[in-house]
PDB file of C-alpha atoms in Angstrom:
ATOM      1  CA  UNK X   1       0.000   0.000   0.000  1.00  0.00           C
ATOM      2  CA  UNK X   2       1.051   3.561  -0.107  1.00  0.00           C
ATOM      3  CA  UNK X   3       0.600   5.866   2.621  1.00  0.00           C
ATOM      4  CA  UNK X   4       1.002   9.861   3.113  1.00  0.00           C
ATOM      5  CA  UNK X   5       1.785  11.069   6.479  1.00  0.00           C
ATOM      6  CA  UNK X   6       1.396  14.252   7.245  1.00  0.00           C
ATOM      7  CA  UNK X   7       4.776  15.127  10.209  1.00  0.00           C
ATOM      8  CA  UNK X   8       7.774  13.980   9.986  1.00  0.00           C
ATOM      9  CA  UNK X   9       8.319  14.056  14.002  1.00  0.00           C
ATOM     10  CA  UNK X  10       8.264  11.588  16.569  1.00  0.00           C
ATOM     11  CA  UNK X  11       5.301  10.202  16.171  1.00  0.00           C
ATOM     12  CA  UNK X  12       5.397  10.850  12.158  1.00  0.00           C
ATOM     13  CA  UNK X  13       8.622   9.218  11.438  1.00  0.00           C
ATOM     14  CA  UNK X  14       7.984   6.087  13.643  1.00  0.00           C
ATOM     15  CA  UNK X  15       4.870   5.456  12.077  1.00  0.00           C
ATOM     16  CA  UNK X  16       7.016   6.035   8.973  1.00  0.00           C
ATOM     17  CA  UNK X  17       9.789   3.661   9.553  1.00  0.00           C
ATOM     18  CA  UNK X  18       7.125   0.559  10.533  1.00  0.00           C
ATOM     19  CA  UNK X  19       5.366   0.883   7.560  1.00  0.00           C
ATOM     20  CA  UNK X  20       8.249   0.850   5.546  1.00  0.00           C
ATOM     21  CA  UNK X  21       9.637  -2.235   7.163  1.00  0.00           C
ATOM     22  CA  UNK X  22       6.854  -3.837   6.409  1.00  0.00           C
ATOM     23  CA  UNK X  23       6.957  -3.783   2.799  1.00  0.00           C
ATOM     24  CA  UNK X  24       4.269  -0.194   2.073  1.00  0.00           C
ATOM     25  CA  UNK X  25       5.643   2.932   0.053  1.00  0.00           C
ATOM     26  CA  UNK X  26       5.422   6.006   2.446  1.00  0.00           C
ATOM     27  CA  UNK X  27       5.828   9.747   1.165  1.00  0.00           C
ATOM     28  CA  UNK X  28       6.275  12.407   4.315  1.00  0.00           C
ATOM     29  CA  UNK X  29       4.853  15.974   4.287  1.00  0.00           C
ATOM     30  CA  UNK X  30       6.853  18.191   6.493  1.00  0.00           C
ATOM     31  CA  UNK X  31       7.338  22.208   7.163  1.00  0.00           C
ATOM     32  CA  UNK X  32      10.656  22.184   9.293  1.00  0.00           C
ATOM     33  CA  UNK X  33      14.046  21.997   7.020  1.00  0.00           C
ATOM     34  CA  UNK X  34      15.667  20.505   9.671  1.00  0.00           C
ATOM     35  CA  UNK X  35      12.813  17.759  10.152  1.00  0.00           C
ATOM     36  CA  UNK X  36      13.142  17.512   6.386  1.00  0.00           C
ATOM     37  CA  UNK X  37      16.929  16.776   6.136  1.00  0.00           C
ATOM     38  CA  UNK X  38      16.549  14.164   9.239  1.00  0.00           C
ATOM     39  CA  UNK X  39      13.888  12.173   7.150  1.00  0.00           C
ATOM     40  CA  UNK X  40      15.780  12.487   3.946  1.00  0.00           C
ATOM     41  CA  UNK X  41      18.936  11.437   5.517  1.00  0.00           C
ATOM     42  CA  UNK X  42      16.588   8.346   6.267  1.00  0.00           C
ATOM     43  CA  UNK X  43      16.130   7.796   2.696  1.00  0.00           C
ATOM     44  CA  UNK X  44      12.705   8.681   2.968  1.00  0.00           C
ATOM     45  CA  UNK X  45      10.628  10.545   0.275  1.00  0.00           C
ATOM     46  CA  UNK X  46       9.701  13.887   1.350  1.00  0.00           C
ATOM     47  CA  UNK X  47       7.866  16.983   0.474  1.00  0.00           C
ATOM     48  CA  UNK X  48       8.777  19.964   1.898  1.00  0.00           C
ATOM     49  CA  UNK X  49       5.721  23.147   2.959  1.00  0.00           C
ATOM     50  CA  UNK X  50       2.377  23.134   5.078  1.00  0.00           C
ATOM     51  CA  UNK X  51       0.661  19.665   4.863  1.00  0.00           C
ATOM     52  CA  UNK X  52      -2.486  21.525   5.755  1.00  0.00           C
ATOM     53  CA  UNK X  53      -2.847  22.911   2.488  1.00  0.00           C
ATOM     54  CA  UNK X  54      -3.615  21.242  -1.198  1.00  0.00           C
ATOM     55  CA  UNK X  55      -1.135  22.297  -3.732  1.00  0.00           C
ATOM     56  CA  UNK X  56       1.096  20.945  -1.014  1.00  0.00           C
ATOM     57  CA  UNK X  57      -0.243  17.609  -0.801  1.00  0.00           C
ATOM     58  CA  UNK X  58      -0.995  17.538  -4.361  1.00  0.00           C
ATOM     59  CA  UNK X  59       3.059  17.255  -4.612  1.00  0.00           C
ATOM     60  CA  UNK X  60       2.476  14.048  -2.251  1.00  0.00           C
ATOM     61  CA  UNK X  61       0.004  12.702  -4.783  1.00  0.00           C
ATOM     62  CA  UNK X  62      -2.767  11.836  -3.276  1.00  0.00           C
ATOM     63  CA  UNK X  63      -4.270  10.372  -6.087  1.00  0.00           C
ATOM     64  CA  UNK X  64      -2.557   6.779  -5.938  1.00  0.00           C
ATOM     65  CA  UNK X  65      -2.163   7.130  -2.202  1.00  0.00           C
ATOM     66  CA  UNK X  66      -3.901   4.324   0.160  1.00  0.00           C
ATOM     67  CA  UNK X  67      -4.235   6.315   3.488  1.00  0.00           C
ATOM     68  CA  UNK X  68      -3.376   9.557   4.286  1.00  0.00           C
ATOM     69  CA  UNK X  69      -1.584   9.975   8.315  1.00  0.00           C
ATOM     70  CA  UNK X  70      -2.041  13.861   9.726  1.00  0.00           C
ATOM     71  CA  UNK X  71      -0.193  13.600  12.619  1.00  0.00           C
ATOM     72  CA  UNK X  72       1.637  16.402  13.113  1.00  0.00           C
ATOM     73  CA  UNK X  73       1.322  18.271  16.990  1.00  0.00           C
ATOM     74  CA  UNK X  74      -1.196  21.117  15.531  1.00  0.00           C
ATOM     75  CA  UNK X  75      -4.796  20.004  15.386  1.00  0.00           C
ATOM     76  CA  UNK X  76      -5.831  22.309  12.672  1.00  0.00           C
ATOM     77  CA  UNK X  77      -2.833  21.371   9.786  1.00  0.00           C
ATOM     78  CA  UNK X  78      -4.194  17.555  10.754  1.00  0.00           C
ATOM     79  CA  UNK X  79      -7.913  17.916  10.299  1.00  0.00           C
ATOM     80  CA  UNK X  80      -7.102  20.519   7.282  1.00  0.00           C
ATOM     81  CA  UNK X  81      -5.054  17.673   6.200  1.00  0.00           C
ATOM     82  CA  UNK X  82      -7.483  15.108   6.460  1.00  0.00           C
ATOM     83  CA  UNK X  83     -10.459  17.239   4.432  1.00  0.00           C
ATOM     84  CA  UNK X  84      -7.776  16.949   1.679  1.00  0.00           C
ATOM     85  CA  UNK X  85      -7.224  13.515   1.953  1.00  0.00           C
ATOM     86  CA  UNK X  86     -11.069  12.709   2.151  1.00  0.00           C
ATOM     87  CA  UNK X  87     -11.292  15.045  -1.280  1.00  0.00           C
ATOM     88  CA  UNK X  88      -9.195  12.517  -2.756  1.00  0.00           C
ATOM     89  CA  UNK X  89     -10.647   8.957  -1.294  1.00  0.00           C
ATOM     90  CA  UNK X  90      -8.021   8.513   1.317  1.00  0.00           C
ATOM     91  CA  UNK X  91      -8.111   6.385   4.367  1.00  0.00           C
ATOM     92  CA  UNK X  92      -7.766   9.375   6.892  1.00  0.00           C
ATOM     93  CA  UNK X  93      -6.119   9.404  10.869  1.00  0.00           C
ATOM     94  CA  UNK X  94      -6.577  12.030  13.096  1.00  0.00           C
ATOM     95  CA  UNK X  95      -3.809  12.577  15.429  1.00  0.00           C
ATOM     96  CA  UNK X  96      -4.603  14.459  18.848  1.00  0.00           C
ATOM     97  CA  UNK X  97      -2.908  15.056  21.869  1.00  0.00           C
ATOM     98  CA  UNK X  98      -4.890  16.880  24.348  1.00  0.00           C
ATOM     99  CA  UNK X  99      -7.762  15.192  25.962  1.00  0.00           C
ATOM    100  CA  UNK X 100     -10.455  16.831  24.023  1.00  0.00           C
ATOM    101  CA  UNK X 101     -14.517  16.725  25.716  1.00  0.00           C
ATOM    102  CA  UNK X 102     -16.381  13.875  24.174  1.00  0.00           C
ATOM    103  CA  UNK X 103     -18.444  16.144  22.324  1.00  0.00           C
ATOM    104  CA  UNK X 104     -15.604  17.489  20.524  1.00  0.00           C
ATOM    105  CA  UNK X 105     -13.519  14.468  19.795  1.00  0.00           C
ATOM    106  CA  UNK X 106     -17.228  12.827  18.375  1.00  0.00           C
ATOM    107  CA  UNK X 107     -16.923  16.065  16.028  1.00  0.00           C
ATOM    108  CA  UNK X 108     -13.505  15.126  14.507  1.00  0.00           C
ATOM    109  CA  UNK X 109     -14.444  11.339  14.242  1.00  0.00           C
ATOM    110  CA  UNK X 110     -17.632  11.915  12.226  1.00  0.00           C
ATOM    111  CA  UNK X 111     -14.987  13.815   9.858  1.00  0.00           C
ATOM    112  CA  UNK X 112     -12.516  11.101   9.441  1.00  0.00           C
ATOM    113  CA  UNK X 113     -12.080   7.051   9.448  1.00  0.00           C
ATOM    114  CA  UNK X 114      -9.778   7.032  12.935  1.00  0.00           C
ATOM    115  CA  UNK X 115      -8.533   9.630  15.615  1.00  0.00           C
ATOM    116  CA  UNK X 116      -5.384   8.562  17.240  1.00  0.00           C
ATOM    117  CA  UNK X 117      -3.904   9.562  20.628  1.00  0.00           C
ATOM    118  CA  UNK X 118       0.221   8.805  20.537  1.00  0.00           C
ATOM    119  CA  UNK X 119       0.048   9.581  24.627  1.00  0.00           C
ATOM    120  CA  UNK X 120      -2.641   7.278  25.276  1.00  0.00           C
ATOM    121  CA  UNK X 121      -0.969   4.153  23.262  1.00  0.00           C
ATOM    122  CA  UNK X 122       2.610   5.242  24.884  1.00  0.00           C
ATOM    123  CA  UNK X 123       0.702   5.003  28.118  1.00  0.00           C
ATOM    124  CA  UNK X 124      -0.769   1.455  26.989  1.00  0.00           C
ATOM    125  CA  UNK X 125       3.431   0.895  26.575  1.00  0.00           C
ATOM    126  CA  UNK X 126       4.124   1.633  29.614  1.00  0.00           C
ATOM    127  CA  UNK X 127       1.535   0.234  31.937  1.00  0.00           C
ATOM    128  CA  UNK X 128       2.814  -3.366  29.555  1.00  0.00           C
ATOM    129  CA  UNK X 129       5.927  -2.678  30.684  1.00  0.00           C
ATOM    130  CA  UNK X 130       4.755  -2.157  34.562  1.00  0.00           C
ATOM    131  CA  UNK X 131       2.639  -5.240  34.524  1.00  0.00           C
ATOM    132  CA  UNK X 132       4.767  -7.737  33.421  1.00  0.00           C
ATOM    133  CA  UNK X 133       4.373 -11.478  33.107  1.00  0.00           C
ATOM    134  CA  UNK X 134       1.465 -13.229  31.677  1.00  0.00           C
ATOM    135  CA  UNK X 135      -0.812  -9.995  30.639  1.00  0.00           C
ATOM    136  CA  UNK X 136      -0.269  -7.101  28.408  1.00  0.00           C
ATOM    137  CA  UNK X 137      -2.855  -4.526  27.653  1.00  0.00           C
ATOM    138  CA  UNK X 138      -3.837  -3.854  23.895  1.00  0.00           C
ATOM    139  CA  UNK X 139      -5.726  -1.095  24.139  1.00  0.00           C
ATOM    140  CA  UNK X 140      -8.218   0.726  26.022  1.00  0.00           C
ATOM    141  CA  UNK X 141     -11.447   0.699  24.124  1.00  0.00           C
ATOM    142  CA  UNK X 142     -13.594   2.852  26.412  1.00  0.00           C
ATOM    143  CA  UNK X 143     -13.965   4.548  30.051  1.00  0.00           C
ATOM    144  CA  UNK X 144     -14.597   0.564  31.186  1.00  0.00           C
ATOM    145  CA  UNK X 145     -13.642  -1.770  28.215  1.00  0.00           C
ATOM    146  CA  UNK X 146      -9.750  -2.891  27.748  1.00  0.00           C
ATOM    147  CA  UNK X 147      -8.473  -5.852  25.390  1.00  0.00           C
ATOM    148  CA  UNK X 148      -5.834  -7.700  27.105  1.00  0.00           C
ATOM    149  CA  UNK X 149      -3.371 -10.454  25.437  1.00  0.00           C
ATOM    150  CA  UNK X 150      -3.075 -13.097  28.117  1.00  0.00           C
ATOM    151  CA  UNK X 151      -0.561 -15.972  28.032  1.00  0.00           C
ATOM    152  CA  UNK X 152      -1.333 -19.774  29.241  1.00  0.00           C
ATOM    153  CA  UNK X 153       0.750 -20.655  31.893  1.00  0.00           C
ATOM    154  CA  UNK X 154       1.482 -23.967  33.805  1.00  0.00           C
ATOM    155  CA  UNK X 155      -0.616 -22.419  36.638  1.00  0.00           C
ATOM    156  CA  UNK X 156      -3.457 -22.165  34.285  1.00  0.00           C
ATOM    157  CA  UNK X 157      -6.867 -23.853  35.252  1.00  0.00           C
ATOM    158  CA  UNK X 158      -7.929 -23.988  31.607  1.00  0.00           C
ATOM    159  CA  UNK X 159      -4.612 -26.136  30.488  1.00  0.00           C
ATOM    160  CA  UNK X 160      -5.148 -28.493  28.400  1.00  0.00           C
ATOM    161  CA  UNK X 161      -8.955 -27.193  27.623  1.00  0.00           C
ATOM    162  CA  UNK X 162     -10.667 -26.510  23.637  1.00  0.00           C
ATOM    163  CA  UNK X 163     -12.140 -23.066  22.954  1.00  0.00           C
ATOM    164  CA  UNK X 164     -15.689 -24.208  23.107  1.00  0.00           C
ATOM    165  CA  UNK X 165     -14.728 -25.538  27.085  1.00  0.00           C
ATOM    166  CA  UNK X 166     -14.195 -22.615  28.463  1.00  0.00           C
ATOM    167  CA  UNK X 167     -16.645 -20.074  30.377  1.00  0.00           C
ATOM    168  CA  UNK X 168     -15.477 -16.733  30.876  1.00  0.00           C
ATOM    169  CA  UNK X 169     -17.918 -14.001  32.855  1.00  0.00           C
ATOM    170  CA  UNK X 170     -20.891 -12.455  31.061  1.00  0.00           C
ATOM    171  CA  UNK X 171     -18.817  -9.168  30.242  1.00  0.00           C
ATOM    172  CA  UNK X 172     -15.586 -10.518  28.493  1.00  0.00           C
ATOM    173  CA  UNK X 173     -15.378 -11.721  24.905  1.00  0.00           C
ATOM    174  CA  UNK X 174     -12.333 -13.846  22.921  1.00  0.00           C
ATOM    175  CA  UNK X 175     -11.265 -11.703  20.297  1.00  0.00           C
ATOM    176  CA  UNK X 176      -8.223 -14.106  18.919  1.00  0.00           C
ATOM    177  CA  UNK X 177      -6.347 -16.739  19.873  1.00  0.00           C
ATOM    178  CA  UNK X 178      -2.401 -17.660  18.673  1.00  0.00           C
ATOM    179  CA  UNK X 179      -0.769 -20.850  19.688  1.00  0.00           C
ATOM    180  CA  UNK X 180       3.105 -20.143  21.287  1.00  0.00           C
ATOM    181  CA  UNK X 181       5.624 -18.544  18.723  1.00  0.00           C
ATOM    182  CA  UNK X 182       2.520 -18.267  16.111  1.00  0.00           C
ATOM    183  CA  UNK X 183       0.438 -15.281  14.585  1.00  0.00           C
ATOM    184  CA  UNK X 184      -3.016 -14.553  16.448  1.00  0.00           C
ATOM    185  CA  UNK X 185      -5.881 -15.743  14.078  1.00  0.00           C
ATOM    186  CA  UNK X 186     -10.092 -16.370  14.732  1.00  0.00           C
ATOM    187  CA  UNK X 187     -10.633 -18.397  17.935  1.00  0.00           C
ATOM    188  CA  UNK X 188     -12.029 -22.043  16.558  1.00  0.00           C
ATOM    189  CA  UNK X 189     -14.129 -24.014  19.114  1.00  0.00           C
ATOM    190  CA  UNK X 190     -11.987 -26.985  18.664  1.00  0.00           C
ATOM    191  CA  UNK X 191      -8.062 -25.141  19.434  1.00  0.00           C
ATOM    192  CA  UNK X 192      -6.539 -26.476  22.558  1.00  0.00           C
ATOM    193  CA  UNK X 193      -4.972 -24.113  24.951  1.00  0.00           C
ATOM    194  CA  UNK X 194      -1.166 -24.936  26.072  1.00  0.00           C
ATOM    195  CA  UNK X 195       1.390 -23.154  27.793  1.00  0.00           C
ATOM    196  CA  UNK X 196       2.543 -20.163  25.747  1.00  0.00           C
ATOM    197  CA  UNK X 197      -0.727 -20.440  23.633  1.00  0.00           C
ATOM    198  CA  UNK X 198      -2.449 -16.538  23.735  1.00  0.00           C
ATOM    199  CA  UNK X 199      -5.477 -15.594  23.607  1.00  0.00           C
ATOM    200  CA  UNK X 200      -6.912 -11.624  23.231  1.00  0.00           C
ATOM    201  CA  UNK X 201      -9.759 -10.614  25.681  1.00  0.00           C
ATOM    202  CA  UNK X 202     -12.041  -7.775  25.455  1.00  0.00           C
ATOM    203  CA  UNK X 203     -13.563  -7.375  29.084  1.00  0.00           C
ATOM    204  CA  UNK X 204     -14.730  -4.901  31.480  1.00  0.00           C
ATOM    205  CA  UNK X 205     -12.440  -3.788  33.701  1.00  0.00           C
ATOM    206  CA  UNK X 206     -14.635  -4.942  36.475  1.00  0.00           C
ATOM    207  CA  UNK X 207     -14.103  -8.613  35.400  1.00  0.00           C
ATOM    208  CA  UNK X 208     -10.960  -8.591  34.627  1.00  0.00           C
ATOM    209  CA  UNK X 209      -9.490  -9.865  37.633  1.00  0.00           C
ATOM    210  CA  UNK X 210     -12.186 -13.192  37.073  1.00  0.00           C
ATOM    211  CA  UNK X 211     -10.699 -13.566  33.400  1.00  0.00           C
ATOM    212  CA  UNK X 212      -6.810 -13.782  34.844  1.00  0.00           C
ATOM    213  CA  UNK X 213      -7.613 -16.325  37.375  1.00  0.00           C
ATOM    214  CA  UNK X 214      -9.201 -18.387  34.762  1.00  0.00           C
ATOM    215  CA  UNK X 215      -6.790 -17.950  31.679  1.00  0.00           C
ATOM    216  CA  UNK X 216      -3.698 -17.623  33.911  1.00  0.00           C
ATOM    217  CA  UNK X 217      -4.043 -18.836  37.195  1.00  0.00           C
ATOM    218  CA  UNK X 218      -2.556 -17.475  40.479  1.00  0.00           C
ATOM    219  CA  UNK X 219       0.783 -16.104  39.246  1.00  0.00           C
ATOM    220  CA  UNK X 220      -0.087 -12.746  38.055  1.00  0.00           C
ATOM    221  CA  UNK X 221      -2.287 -11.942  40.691  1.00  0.00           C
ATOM    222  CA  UNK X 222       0.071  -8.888  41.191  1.00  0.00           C
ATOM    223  CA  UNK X 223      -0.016  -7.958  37.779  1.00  0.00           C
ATOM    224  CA  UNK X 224      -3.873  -8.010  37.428  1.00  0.00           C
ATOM    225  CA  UNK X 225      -4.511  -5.979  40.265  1.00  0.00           C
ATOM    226  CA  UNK X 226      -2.294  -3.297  38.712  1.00  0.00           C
ATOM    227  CA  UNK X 227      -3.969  -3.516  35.718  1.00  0.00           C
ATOM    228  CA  UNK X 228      -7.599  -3.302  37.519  1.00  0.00           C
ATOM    229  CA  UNK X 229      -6.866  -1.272  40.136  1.00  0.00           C
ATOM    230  CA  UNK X 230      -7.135  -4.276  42.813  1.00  0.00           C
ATOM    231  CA  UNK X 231      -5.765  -3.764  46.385  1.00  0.00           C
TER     232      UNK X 231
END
């Protein structure tokens, strides 16, 4: 695929480099020469002015472009970007930073396909790297909802048990399920669970604590209560 992104920062560049190391084209936007020169020196494609404006993107061309990425730090080149990009049948992200009121942020997602927030997946990074062990937060869906990739362990009271044998609580769903060393894929009733075999949970936070005791057993307990909230 080929993607535009609109920032050639932190945030901008990262997304950059993954992309590109996975095998898409990727053309930066970016105002600052010094930014500019950085990404260049990266052997990236790059067009220098305001991505917030056409005839600059137009130099991009948007036209064969998959996706277009505004996330630059100012809120106004990225949804000015993003009008562009929706001119031109682009997948469009939103990138914001501040916590905006609900009202606002359901504003800018009515406008585009996805609004991002870099400090709220950096903070999903770090509270991974708190917890530890067998659990590792995905991502925070809502104000109550999290998906969480747990890990089988030899603690676990669901070793050695299929898919269709287990019973989690009312307010947790399997999203995907990956057997040790192997890609996630759809759950199917009939995979058995072994140590190192993962499995991706969207649950309340309230139940979490119930899904770790069942999926992983005892030896977290620590972990989960960070995660929760749990004294």
């Amino acid at each position: 695929m080929r993607f535009v992104i609109i920032g050639s920062g932190r945030v901008g560049l990262r997304t950059a480099r993954v992309l590109r190391e996975e095998g898409h084209e990727v053309t930066l936007v970016e105002r600052d020469a010094n930014k500019v020169e950085r990404a260049r020196n990266d052997d990236f494609e790059v067009v220098e002015g305001d991505g917030g404006r056409e005839e600059i993107l137009n130099r991009a061309d948007l036209e064969s472009a998959d996706a277009l990425g505004a996330l630059t730090g100012n809120l106004n080149v990225n949804l000015a970007a993003c009008m562009v990009g929706k001119h031109y049948d682009c997948r469009t992200v939103l990138r914001i930073d501040e916590d905006y009121r609900e009202d606002i942020y359901r504003k800018f997602a009515s406008d585009v396909d996805e609004v991002v927030y870099p400090e709220r997946l950096g903070a999903i990074g770090a509270k991974n790297a708190l917890l530890g062990g067998n659990i590792r937060a995905i991502a925070d869906i809502a104000q109550s909802l999290q998906v969480v990739e747990l890990t089988i362990t030899d603690e676990s009271p669901v070793k050695g048990y299929s898919i269709s044998e287990l019973s989690l609580p009312a307010d947790s769903r399997i999203l995907a399920f990956g057997k040790a060393d192997e890609p996630m894929d759809i759950p199917l009733s009939d995979d058995s669970l072994e140590v190192g075999d993962r499995l991706a949970v969207l649950a309340d936070f309230e139940v979490l604590e119930d899904v770790r005791q069942i999926l992983v057993g005892d030896a977290s307990r620590a972990s989960a209560q960070a995660m929760t909230g749990g004294n």
